[in-house]
mmCIF file of C-alpha atoms in Angstrom:
data_model
loop_
_atom_site.group_PDB
_atom_site.id
_atom_site.type_symbol
_atom_site.label_atom_id
_atom_site.label_comp_id
_atom_site.label_asym_id
_atom_site.label_seq_id
_atom_site.Cartn_x
_atom_site.Cartn_y
_atom_site.Cartn_z
ATOM 1 C CA UNK A 13 0.000 0.000 0.000
ATOM 2 C CA UNK A 14 1.017 3.624 -0.435
ATOM 3 C CA UNK A 15 1.340 5.794 2.651
ATOM 4 C CA UNK A 16 2.462 9.299 3.456
ATOM 5 C CA UNK A 17 4.601 10.596 6.291
ATOM 6 C CA UNK A 18 1.624 12.033 8.180
ATOM 7 C CA UNK A 19 -0.189 8.673 8.294
ATOM 8 C CA UNK A 20 2.885 6.799 9.533
ATOM 9 C CA UNK A 21 3.695 9.389 12.197
ATOM 10 C CA UNK A 22 0.067 9.302 13.296
ATOM 11 C CA UNK A 23 0.140 5.589 14.167
ATOM 12 C CA UNK A 24 3.560 5.724 15.843
ATOM 13 C CA UNK A 25 4.825 9.235 16.674
ATOM 14 C CA UNK A 26 8.069 7.850 18.139
ATOM 15 C CA UNK A 27 9.149 6.833 14.636
ATOM 16 C CA UNK A 28 8.575 10.270 13.110
ATOM 17 C CA UNK A 29 12.161 11.534 13.106
ATOM 18 C CA UNK A 30 13.504 8.143 12.003
ATOM 19 C CA UNK A 31 11.275 8.250 8.938
ATOM 20 C CA UNK A 32 12.145 11.876 8.156
ATOM 21 C CA UNK A 33 15.892 11.239 8.342
ATOM 22 C CA UNK A 34 15.824 8.141 6.127
ATOM 23 C CA UNK A 35 17.047 8.924 2.579
ATOM 24 C CA UNK A 36 14.886 8.158 -0.452
ATOM 25 C CA UNK A 37 15.435 4.743 -2.036
ATOM 26 C CA UNK A 38 16.026 2.977 1.272
ATOM 27 C CA UNK A 39 13.628 0.542 2.934
ATOM 28 C CA UNK A 40 13.159 -0.409 6.568
ATOM 29 C CA UNK A 41 12.895 -4.090 7.421
ATOM 30 C CA UNK A 42 12.562 -6.000 10.682
ATOM 31 C CA UNK A 43 11.611 -4.397 13.986
ATOM 32 C CA UNK A 44 10.707 -0.799 13.104
ATOM 33 C CA UNK A 45 8.665 -1.856 10.046
ATOM 34 C CA UNK A 46 6.970 -4.620 12.025
ATOM 35 C CA UNK A 47 6.056 -2.275 14.873
ATOM 36 C CA UNK A 48 4.519 0.178 12.380
ATOM 37 C CA UNK A 49 2.519 -2.510 10.561
ATOM 38 C CA UNK A 50 1.130 -3.867 13.830
ATOM 39 C CA UNK A 51 -0.186 -0.419 14.626
ATOM 40 C CA UNK A 52 -1.603 0.056 11.132
ATOM 41 C CA UNK A 53 -3.399 -3.309 11.374
ATOM 42 C CA UNK A 54 -4.732 -2.631 14.849
ATOM 43 C CA UNK A 55 -2.822 -5.588 16.311
ATOM 44 C CA UNK A 56 -1.420 -5.641 19.841
ATOM 45 C CA UNK A 57 1.589 -3.282 19.574
ATOM 46 C CA UNK A 58 5.061 -4.229 20.728
ATOM 47 C CA UNK A 59 6.472 -2.311 23.667
ATOM 48 C CA UNK A 60 8.503 0.789 22.779
ATOM 49 C CA UNK A 61 11.610 -0.510 24.505
ATOM 50 C CA UNK A 62 15.105 -0.059 23.088
ATOM 51 C CA UNK A 63 15.470 -1.251 19.502
ATOM 52 C CA UNK A 64 17.760 -0.829 16.528
ATOM 53 C CA UNK A 65 16.977 -0.348 12.857
ATOM 54 C CA UNK A 66 17.697 -2.556 9.851
ATOM 55 C CA UNK A 67 17.627 -1.043 6.384
ATOM 56 C CA UNK A 68 17.722 -2.196 2.765
ATOM 57 C CA UNK A 69 19.452 0.141 0.304
ATOM 58 C CA UNK A 70 17.877 -0.332 -3.116
ATOM 59 C CA UNK A 71 20.115 -0.093 -6.199
ATOM 60 C CA UNK A 72 19.869 -1.114 -9.848
ATOM 61 C CA UNK A 73 22.730 -3.595 -9.613
ATOM 62 C CA UNK A 74 24.673 -1.841 -12.367
ATOM 63 C CA UNK A 75 28.462 -2.065 -12.534
ATOM 64 C CA UNK A 76 28.478 1.741 -12.783
ATOM 65 C CA UNK A 77 27.037 2.101 -9.282
ATOM 66 C CA UNK A 78 29.152 2.182 -6.112
ATOM 67 C CA UNK A 79 29.891 -1.221 -4.574
ATOM 68 C CA UNK A 80 27.869 -2.515 -1.652
ATOM 69 C CA UNK A 81 30.908 -2.007 0.555
ATOM 70 C CA UNK A 82 31.193 1.659 -0.504
ATOM 71 C CA UNK A 83 27.512 2.290 0.175
ATOM 72 C CA UNK A 84 27.660 0.543 3.543
ATOM 73 C CA UNK A 85 30.818 2.444 4.500
ATOM 74 C CA UNK A 86 29.205 5.800 3.711
ATOM 75 C CA UNK A 87 26.016 5.084 5.652
ATOM 76 C CA UNK A 88 27.635 3.705 8.811
ATOM 77 C CA UNK A 89 27.244 6.180 11.663
ATOM 78 C CA UNK A 90 24.387 8.105 10.038
ATOM 79 C CA UNK A 91 21.731 8.988 12.592
ATOM 80 C CA UNK A 92 18.081 8.242 11.961
ATOM 81 C CA UNK A 93 16.282 9.985 14.767
ATOM 82 C CA UNK A 94 17.769 8.603 18.009
ATOM 83 C CA UNK A 95 19.260 5.569 16.257
ATOM 84 C CA UNK A 96 22.694 5.193 14.685
ATOM 85 C CA UNK A 97 23.296 2.897 11.723
ATOM 86 C CA UNK A 98 25.779 0.080 12.293
ATOM 87 C CA UNK A 99 27.458 -1.914 9.520
ATOM 88 C CA UNK A 100 25.434 -5.038 10.306
ATOM 89 C CA UNK A 101 22.177 -3.061 9.978
ATOM 90 C CA UNK A 102 22.727 -2.222 6.293
ATOM 91 C CA UNK A 103 21.791 -4.529 3.428
ATOM 92 C CA UNK A 104 22.400 -3.479 -0.178
ATOM 93 C CA UNK A 105 20.045 -5.059 -2.703
ATOM 94 C CA UNK A 106 19.255 -4.670 -6.373
ATOM 95 C CA UNK A 107 15.602 -4.253 -7.280
ATOM 96 C CA UNK A 108 15.652 -7.605 -9.043
ATOM 97 C CA UNK A 109 16.515 -9.330 -5.759
ATOM 98 C CA UNK A 110 13.331 -8.104 -4.134
ATOM 99 C CA UNK A 111 11.578 -11.348 -5.080
ATOM 100 C CA UNK A 112 14.107 -13.453 -3.179
ATOM 101 C CA UNK A 113 13.845 -11.032 -0.267
ATOM 102 C CA UNK A 114 10.248 -12.116 0.353
ATOM 103 C CA UNK A 115 11.198 -15.783 0.006
ATOM 104 C CA UNK A 116 14.034 -15.675 2.508
ATOM 105 C CA UNK A 117 12.844 -13.904 5.679
ATOM 106 C CA UNK A 118 13.410 -15.702 8.988
ATOM 107 C CA UNK A 119 9.796 -15.563 10.171
ATOM 108 C CA UNK A 120 6.532 -14.696 8.422
ATOM 109 C CA UNK A 121 6.129 -11.590 10.613
ATOM 110 C CA UNK A 122 9.152 -10.160 8.813
ATOM 111 C CA UNK A 123 7.832 -10.655 5.277
ATOM 112 C CA UNK A 124 7.544 -6.899 4.932
ATOM 113 C CA UNK A 125 9.441 -3.863 3.692
ATOM 114 C CA UNK A 126 8.667 -0.188 4.285
ATOM 115 C CA UNK A 127 10.279 1.630 1.364
ATOM 116 C CA UNK A 128 10.762 5.383 1.057
ATOM 117 C CA UNK A 129 9.851 6.037 -2.584
ATOM 118 C CA UNK A 130 10.048 9.831 -2.445
ATOM 119 C CA UNK A 131 10.204 12.746 0.016
ATOM 120 C CA UNK A 132 7.365 11.989 2.439
ATOM 121 C CA UNK A 133 6.064 9.082 0.309
ATOM 122 C CA UNK A 134 6.232 5.420 1.269
ATOM 123 C CA UNK A 135 5.451 1.993 -0.154
ATOM 124 C CA UNK A 136 4.612 -0.683 2.409
ATOM 125 C CA UNK A 137 4.991 -4.212 1.031
ATOM 126 C CA UNK A 138 3.902 -7.164 3.189
ATOM 127 C CA UNK A 139 2.582 -10.682 2.641
ATOM 128 C CA UNK A 140 -0.750 -12.162 3.702
ATOM 129 C CA UNK A 141 1.126 -14.476 6.071
ATOM 130 C CA UNK A 142 2.793 -11.463 7.680
ATOM 131 C CA UNK A 143 -0.560 -9.725 8.135
ATOM 132 C CA UNK A 144 -2.304 -12.790 9.583
ATOM 133 C CA UNK A 145 0.504 -13.802 11.940
ATOM 134 C CA UNK A 146 1.038 -10.240 13.176
ATOM 135 C CA UNK A 147 -2.660 -10.005 14.051
ATOM 136 C CA UNK A 148 -2.629 -13.347 15.867
ATOM 137 C CA UNK A 149 0.811 -13.096 17.484
ATOM 138 C CA UNK A 150 2.071 -16.248 15.738
ATOM 139 C CA UNK A 151 5.821 -16.821 15.352
ATOM 140 C CA UNK A 152 6.246 -19.039 12.309
ATOM 141 C CA UNK A 153 9.390 -19.893 10.281
ATOM 142 C CA UNK A 154 9.068 -18.874 6.628
ATOM 143 C CA UNK A 155 8.166 -21.792 4.406
ATOM 144 C CA UNK A 156 8.862 -20.522 0.886
ATOM 145 C CA UNK A 157 12.146 -22.269 0.046
ATOM 146 C CA UNK A 158 14.687 -24.755 1.400
ATOM 147 C CA UNK A 159 17.532 -22.269 1.056
ATOM 148 C CA UNK A 160 18.484 -18.885 -0.329
ATOM 149 C CA UNK A 161 21.867 -17.602 -1.448
ATOM 150 C CA UNK A 162 22.530 -16.432 2.118
ATOM 151 C CA UNK A 163 20.955 -19.035 4.367
ATOM 152 C CA UNK A 164 19.518 -22.515 4.795
ATOM 153 C CA UNK A 165 15.867 -22.403 5.800
ATOM 154 C CA UNK A 166 14.928 -26.060 6.112
ATOM 155 C CA UNK A 167 16.530 -29.491 6.011
ATOM 156 C CA UNK A 168 15.112 -32.998 5.993
ATOM 157 C CA UNK A 169 15.378 -35.436 8.883
ATOM 158 C CA UNK A 170 16.198 -39.131 8.394
ATOM 159 C CA UNK A 171 12.561 -39.810 7.469
ATOM 160 C CA UNK A 172 12.590 -37.057 4.830
ATOM 161 C CA UNK A 173 10.321 -34.722 6.820
ATOM 162 C CA UNK A 174 11.132 -30.987 6.569
ATOM 163 C CA UNK A 175 12.653 -29.523 9.749
ATOM 164 C CA UNK A 176 13.311 -25.816 10.380
ATOM 165 C CA UNK A 177 17.045 -25.051 10.324
ATOM 166 C CA UNK A 178 18.621 -24.294 13.743
ATOM 167 C CA UNK A 179 19.116 -20.625 12.800
ATOM 168 C CA UNK A 180 15.375 -20.328 12.118
ATOM 169 C CA UNK A 181 14.516 -21.987 15.427
ATOM 170 C CA UNK A 182 16.983 -19.767 17.337
ATOM 171 C CA UNK A 183 15.459 -16.632 15.849
ATOM 172 C CA UNK A 184 11.900 -17.767 16.553
ATOM 173 C CA UNK A 185 12.790 -18.357 20.201
ATOM 174 C CA UNK A 186 14.433 -14.941 20.456
ATOM 175 C CA UNK A 187 11.360 -13.297 18.884
ATOM 176 C CA UNK A 188 9.114 -15.036 21.383
ATOM 177 C CA UNK A 189 11.248 -14.004 24.359
ATOM 178 C CA UNK A 190 11.329 -10.403 23.101
ATOM 179 C CA UNK A 191 7.530 -10.367 23.087
ATOM 180 C CA UNK A 192 7.058 -10.165 19.314
ATOM 181 C CA UNK A 193 4.461 -12.941 19.493
ATOM 182 C CA UNK A 194 2.788 -15.250 21.978
ATOM 183 C CA UNK A 195 2.784 -18.657 20.269
ATOM 184 C CA UNK A 196 5.020 -20.812 18.084
ATOM 185 C CA UNK A 197 3.948 -22.436 14.830
ATOM 186 C CA UNK A 198 6.608 -25.141 14.417
ATOM 187 C CA UNK A 199 5.844 -28.262 12.430
ATOM 188 C CA UNK A 200 5.472 -31.577 14.276
ATOM 189 C CA UNK A 201 8.726 -32.792 12.678
ATOM 190 C CA UNK A 202 10.559 -29.674 13.903
ATOM 191 C CA UNK A 203 9.362 -30.120 17.496
ATOM 192 C CA UNK A 204 10.235 -33.826 17.402
ATOM 193 C CA UNK A 205 13.733 -33.234 16.020
ATOM 194 C CA UNK A 206 14.783 -30.568 18.533
ATOM 195 C CA UNK A 207 13.137 -32.210 21.545
ATOM 196 C CA UNK A 208 15.037 -35.370 20.678
ATOM 197 C CA UNK A 209 18.401 -33.808 19.791
ATOM 198 C CA UNK A 210 18.152 -30.584 21.848
ATOM 199 C CA UNK A 211 19.810 -27.286 20.918
ATOM 200 C CA UNK A 212 23.560 -27.311 20.341
ATOM 201 C CA UNK A 213 25.940 -25.307 22.520
ATOM 202 C CA UNK A 214 26.311 -22.785 19.696
ATOM 203 C CA UNK A 215 22.526 -22.377 19.490
ATOM 204 C CA UNK A 216 22.328 -21.868 23.254
ATOM 205 C CA UNK A 217 25.041 -19.229 22.991
ATOM 206 C CA UNK A 218 23.232 -17.373 20.196
ATOM 207 C CA UNK A 219 19.999 -17.232 22.204
ATOM 208 C CA UNK A 220 21.491 -16.419 25.609
ATOM 209 C CA UNK A 221 23.809 -13.765 24.120
ATOM 210 C CA UNK A 222 20.774 -11.580 23.404
ATOM 211 C CA UNK A 223 19.735 -11.557 27.089
ATOM 212 C CA UNK A 224 23.001 -12.178 28.955
ATOM 213 C CA UNK A 225 23.214 -8.618 30.354
ATOM 214 C CA UNK A 226 19.702 -8.675 31.854
ATOM 215 C CA UNK A 227 19.452 -10.904 34.947
ATOM 216 C CA UNK A 228 15.669 -11.271 34.779
ATOM 217 C CA UNK A 229 15.447 -11.965 31.038
ATOM 218 C CA UNK A 230 18.420 -14.334 31.213
ATOM 219 C CA UNK A 231 16.730 -16.482 33.864
ATOM 220 C CA UNK A 232 13.431 -16.360 31.963
ATOM 221 C CA UNK A 233 15.240 -17.546 28.835
ATOM 222 C CA UNK A 234 16.817 -20.537 30.584
ATOM 223 C CA UNK A 235 13.483 -21.458 32.194
ATOM 224 C CA UNK A 236 11.696 -21.164 28.848
ATOM 225 C CA UNK A 237 14.176 -23.439 27.053
ATOM 226 C CA UNK A 238 13.662 -26.008 29.796
ATOM 227 C CA UNK A 239 9.868 -25.653 29.578
ATOM 228 C CA UNK A 240 9.747 -26.278 25.825
ATOM 229 C CA UNK A 241 12.194 -29.187 26.235
ATOM 230 C CA UNK A 242 14.911 -27.849 23.941
ATOM 231 C CA UNK A 243 17.520 -28.133 26.692
ATOM 232 C CA UNK A 244 17.798 -30.284 29.811
ATOM 233 C CA UNK A 245 18.813 -29.619 33.404
ATOM 234 C CA UNK A 246 22.002 -31.557 32.640
ATOM 235 C CA UNK A 247 23.014 -28.638 30.385
ATOM 236 C CA UNK A 248 23.157 -26.378 33.459
ATOM 237 C CA UNK A 249 26.335 -26.581 35.603
ATOM 238 C CA UNK A 250 26.066 -27.391 39.320
ATOM 239 C CA UNK A 251 26.936 -23.759 40.058
ATOM 240 C CA UNK A 252 23.685 -22.643 38.434
ATOM 241 C CA UNK A 253 22.374 -21.000 35.251
ATOM 242 C CA UNK A 254 24.822 -18.090 35.410
ATOM 243 C CA UNK A 255 27.708 -20.528 35.124
ATOM 244 C CA UNK A 256 26.210 -21.828 31.874
ATOM 245 C CA UNK A 257 26.986 -18.491 30.176
ATOM 246 C CA UNK A 258 30.591 -18.703 31.361
ATOM 247 C CA UNK A 259 30.910 -22.257 30.059
ATOM 248 C CA UNK A 260 29.540 -21.291 26.644
ATOM 249 C CA UNK A 261 31.941 -18.345 26.353
ATOM 250 C CA UNK A 262 34.872 -20.596 27.279
ATOM 251 C CA UNK A 263 33.902 -23.393 24.871
ATOM 252 C CA UNK A 264 33.333 -21.107 21.891
ATOM 253 C CA UNK A 265 36.485 -19.108 22.524
ATOM 254 C CA UNK A 266 38.477 -22.354 22.781
ATOM 255 C CA UNK A 267 37.206 -23.452 19.353
ATOM 256 C CA UNK A 268 37.896 -20.079 17.749
ATOM 257 C CA UNK A 269 41.378 -19.838 19.288
ATOM 258 C CA UNK A 270 42.452 -22.874 17.254
ATOM 259 C CA UNK A 271 42.262 -20.596 14.209
ATOM 260 C CA UNK A 272 44.259 -17.790 15.826
ATOM 261 C CA UNK A 273 41.148 -15.777 16.752
ATOM 262 C CA UNK A 274 39.256 -14.952 19.925
ATOM 263 C CA UNK A 275 35.582 -14.519 20.694
ATOM 264 C CA UNK A 276 34.465 -10.887 20.573
ATOM 265 C CA UNK A 277 31.045 -9.497 21.448
ATOM 266 C CA UNK A 278 31.611 -6.136 19.756
ATOM 267 C CA UNK A 279 29.823 -4.890 16.631
ATOM 268 C CA UNK A 280 31.295 -5.846 13.252
ATOM 269 C CA UNK A 281 33.055 -3.246 11.120
ATOM 270 C CA UNK A 282 32.187 -2.657 7.449
ATOM 271 C CA UNK A 283 35.006 -4.938 6.279
ATOM 272 C CA UNK A 284 34.049 -7.629 8.792
ATOM 273 C CA UNK A 285 30.444 -7.550 7.559
ATOM 274 C CA UNK A 286 31.603 -7.935 3.946
ATOM 275 C CA UNK A 287 33.835 -10.857 4.932
ATOM 276 C CA UNK A 288 31.021 -12.458 6.906
ATOM 277 C CA UNK A 289 28.670 -12.196 3.920
ATOM 278 C CA UNK A 290 31.245 -13.955 1.723
ATOM 279 C CA UNK A 291 31.736 -16.751 4.261
ATOM 280 C CA UNK A 292 28.007 -17.220 4.725
ATOM 281 C CA UNK A 293 27.337 -17.603 0.981
ATOM 282 C CA UNK A 294 30.207 -20.093 0.713
ATOM 283 C CA UNK A 295 28.875 -22.020 3.709
ATOM 284 C CA UNK A 296 25.379 -22.271 2.230
ATOM 285 C CA UNK A 297 26.802 -23.537 -1.060
ATOM 286 C CA UNK A 298 28.998 -26.054 0.777
ATOM 287 C CA UNK A 299 26.002 -27.391 2.699
ATOM 288 C CA UNK A 300 24.115 -27.831 -0.571
ATOM 289 C CA UNK A 301 26.994 -29.828 -2.084
ATOM 290 C CA UNK A 302 27.202 -31.999 1.049
ATOM 291 C CA UNK A 303 23.502 -32.817 0.779
ATOM 292 C CA UNK A 304 23.910 -33.777 -2.877
ATOM 293 C CA UNK A 305 26.645 -36.214 -1.855
ATOM 294 C CA UNK A 306 24.492 -37.561 0.968
ATOM 295 C CA UNK A 307 21.648 -38.155 -1.490
ATOM 296 C CA UNK A 308 23.486 -41.174 -2.960
ATOM 297 C CA UNK A 309 22.888 -42.898 0.405
ATOM 298 C CA UNK A 310 19.521 -41.501 1.468
ATOM 299 C CA UNK A 311 17.863 -41.671 -1.927
ATOM 300 C CA UNK A 312 16.419 -38.145 -1.786
ATOM 301 C CA UNK A 313 17.533 -34.534 -1.948
ATOM 302 C CA UNK A 314 15.798 -31.294 -0.991
ATOM 303 C CA UNK A 315 14.034 -29.666 -3.904
ATOM 304 C CA UNK A 316 15.319 -26.415 -5.379
ATOM 305 C CA UNK A 317 11.733 -25.370 -6.040
ATOM 306 C CA UNK A 318 10.199 -22.462 -4.154
ATOM 307 C CA UNK A 319 6.640 -21.419 -3.464
ATOM 308 C CA UNK A 320 7.124 -18.747 -6.111
ATOM 309 C CA UNK A 321 8.362 -21.149 -8.808
ATOM 310 C CA UNK A 322 5.409 -23.440 -7.979
ATOM 311 C CA UNK A 323 2.960 -20.557 -8.331
ATOM 312 C CA UNK A 324 2.001 -20.669 -4.645
ATOM 313 C CA UNK A 325 3.403 -17.231 -3.872
ATOM 314 C CA UNK A 326 2.682 -14.301 -6.147
ATOM 315 C CA UNK A 327 3.919 -10.759 -5.720
ATOM 316 C CA UNK A 328 1.361 -7.988 -5.886
ATOM 317 C CA UNK A 329 1.336 -5.620 -8.833
ATOM 318 C CA UNK A 330 2.852 -2.821 -6.720
ATOM 319 C CA UNK A 331 5.982 -4.887 -6.062
ATOM 320 C CA UNK A 332 6.299 -5.819 -9.731
ATOM 321 C CA UNK A 333 5.817 -2.177 -10.679
ATOM 322 C CA UNK A 334 8.514 -1.053 -8.268
ATOM 323 C CA UNK A 335 10.962 -3.620 -9.625
ATOM 324 C CA UNK A 336 10.268 -2.350 -13.129
ATOM 325 C CA UNK A 337 10.122 1.420 -12.571
ATOM 326 C CA UNK A 338 10.771 2.248 -8.913
ATOM 327 C CA UNK A 339 13.239 4.810 -7.569
ATOM 328 C CA UNK A 340 16.475 3.578 -5.997
ATOM 329 C CA UNK A 341 18.968 5.168 -3.643
ATOM 330 C CA UNK A 342 21.431 5.642 -6.496
ATOM 331 C CA UNK A 343 18.759 7.430 -8.549
ATOM 332 C CA UNK A 344 18.650 10.126 -5.876
ATOM 333 C CA UNK A 345 22.210 10.296 -4.656
ATOM 334 C CA UNK A 346 25.615 10.401 -6.292
ATOM 335 C CA UNK A 347 28.712 8.991 -4.609
ATOM 336 C CA UNK A 348 31.506 11.497 -4.022
ATOM 337 C CA UNK A 349 34.863 10.387 -2.572
ATOM 338 C CA UNK A 350 37.151 12.865 -0.842
ATOM 339 C CA UNK A 351 40.777 11.738 -0.943
ATOM 340 C CA UNK A 352 42.748 12.417 2.239
ATOM 341 C CA UNK A 353 46.531 12.987 2.275
ATOM 342 C CA UNK A 354 47.399 10.501 5.012
ATOM 343 C CA UNK A 355 48.328 6.934 4.087
ATOM 344 C CA UNK A 356 46.792 3.746 5.398
ATOM 345 C CA UNK A 357 48.773 0.706 6.533
ATOM 346 C CA UNK A 358 48.305 -0.817 3.086
ATOM 347 C CA UNK A 359 49.997 2.169 1.442
ATOM 348 C CA UNK A 360 46.805 3.245 -0.331
ATOM 349 C CA UNK A 361 45.284 6.671 0.100
ATOM 350 C CA UNK A 362 42.420 6.577 2.581
ATOM 351 C CA UNK A 363 39.093 8.075 1.578
ATOM 352 C CA UNK A 364 36.119 9.693 3.176
ATOM 353 C CA UNK A 365 32.950 9.533 1.155
ATOM 354 C CA UNK A 366 29.529 11.115 1.110
ATOM 355 C CA UNK A 367 26.411 10.821 -0.997
ATOM 356 C CA UNK A 368 24.901 14.037 -2.309
ATOM 357 C CA UNK A 369 21.403 14.413 -3.671
ATOM 358 C CA UNK A 370 21.572 14.504 -7.455
ATOM 359 C CA UNK A 371 18.957 17.164 -8.031
ATOM 360 C CA UNK A 372 17.761 20.074 -5.965
ATOM 361 C CA UNK A 373 14.775 22.395 -6.246
ATOM 362 C CA UNK A 374 17.050 25.294 -7.256
ATOM 363 C CA UNK A 375 19.308 23.391 -9.675
ATOM 364 C CA UNK A 376 18.476 21.448 -12.807
ATOM 365 C CA UNK A 377 21.846 19.731 -13.131
ATOM 366 C CA UNK A 378 23.246 17.100 -10.761
ATOM 367 C CA UNK A 379 25.425 18.455 -7.961
ATOM 368 C CA UNK A 380 28.555 16.541 -7.007
ATOM 369 C CA UNK A 381 31.738 17.308 -5.129
ATOM 370 C CA UNK A 382 34.877 16.265 -6.966
ATOM 371 C CA UNK A 383 37.740 14.484 -5.170
ATOM 372 C CA UNK A 384 39.991 17.556 -5.366
ATOM 373 C CA UNK A 385 37.407 19.921 -3.898
ATOM 374 C CA UNK A 386 38.757 21.477 -0.722
ATOM 375 C CA UNK A 387 36.804 21.887 2.505
ATOM 376 C CA UNK A 388 36.227 25.627 1.941
ATOM 377 C CA UNK A 389 35.021 25.070 -1.616
ATOM 378 C CA UNK A 390 32.730 22.268 -0.414
ATOM 379 C CA UNK A 391 31.163 24.479 2.228
ATOM 380 C CA UNK A 392 30.691 27.280 -0.302
ATOM 381 C CA UNK A 393 29.090 24.951 -2.832
ATOM 382 C CA UNK A 394 26.578 23.518 -0.392
ATOM 383 C CA UNK A 395 25.765 26.896 1.149
ATOM 384 C CA UNK A 396 24.543 28.156 -2.250
ATOM 385 C CA UNK A 397 21.320 26.336 -1.490
ATOM 386 C CA UNK A 398 19.570 27.243 1.729
ATOM 387 C CA UNK A 399 17.103 24.364 1.300
ATOM 388 C CA UNK A 400 19.569 21.508 2.000
ATOM 389 C CA UNK A 401 18.559 19.335 4.927
ATOM 390 C CA UNK A 402 20.029 16.371 6.784
ATOM 391 C CA UNK A 403 18.190 14.103 4.383
ATOM 392 C CA UNK A 404 20.050 15.493 1.400
ATOM 393 C CA UNK A 405 23.629 15.007 2.554
ATOM 394 C CA UNK A 406 24.585 11.669 4.029
#
């Protein structure tokens, strides 16, 4: 559906400045978009506790556009209302990949995207499953494909029954504990598999990491995992639940140290995010090859078909229209590097970069700052237009 700034601010005033500060051609996914849609649908709203923001920067995918790393590097640190963008919060996507986006969300509640299509204008894309599960508070793993280029969604147990991948189960549990919903919608095979095999130590770490700095939530998390039978009391040391967190940190750090690394709980840098993305895609491909090899023994292999290829999931005309003719971030902004004199450790000149809006109300031709433009010239150029706002320079 199409919405304007006034309507969105009316249902959730706390998001007003976030929406104003977001540049055109960027979409909001995850928490902020979900909170807004719940309010628009009249569903029970999520509490306005601390939250971050995840964005999708839309591009054409042309070789003439800046790389995803360049775009991510330029947006890191930008403030959207009270929130600050981190490297891990930024996804760069070509319009053509929008179809896979709706196939590959972690839970149905997140099959949505709030896209800023122009100053004060928004497109809100969401699936029927997202609408229904948001209204009913159901936390359900997405069921549209076995895997995407970035993740494995489902695998088959020894009987060939589809089971939600551990990463999907971890995220569903975290959503539940954060209060995003009040009931799970796991398949019978998924419940059976994890109640039989339990969560791995890595899965326990991923879940407990989210709540480890909150004594109450941490205890609630341990109790909940025991209640739903995905861990046992034998997983908890004699010293108590708090000692479990220490054990997990020790075990994971011991494994990582074998590769000359150490466990860090800090946020990833731009380069670390890019490296992680590369490793994840390689891991997904490796898992697919391993399953093909295993198929010679099991006699079956997961299908590459998706609900879209089978005609069970169809995108609305508005999504198709946006893919064909919609505005992207790179339609509105031009990348402008500023070369600095100091040298980096690699011997290459370091750069600072900004994006500048291509067209302004007072100018017909694109405005860009060349690499050799000095600070005084830059200030003079931008000051020619008194209408520039924080949305126009990133």
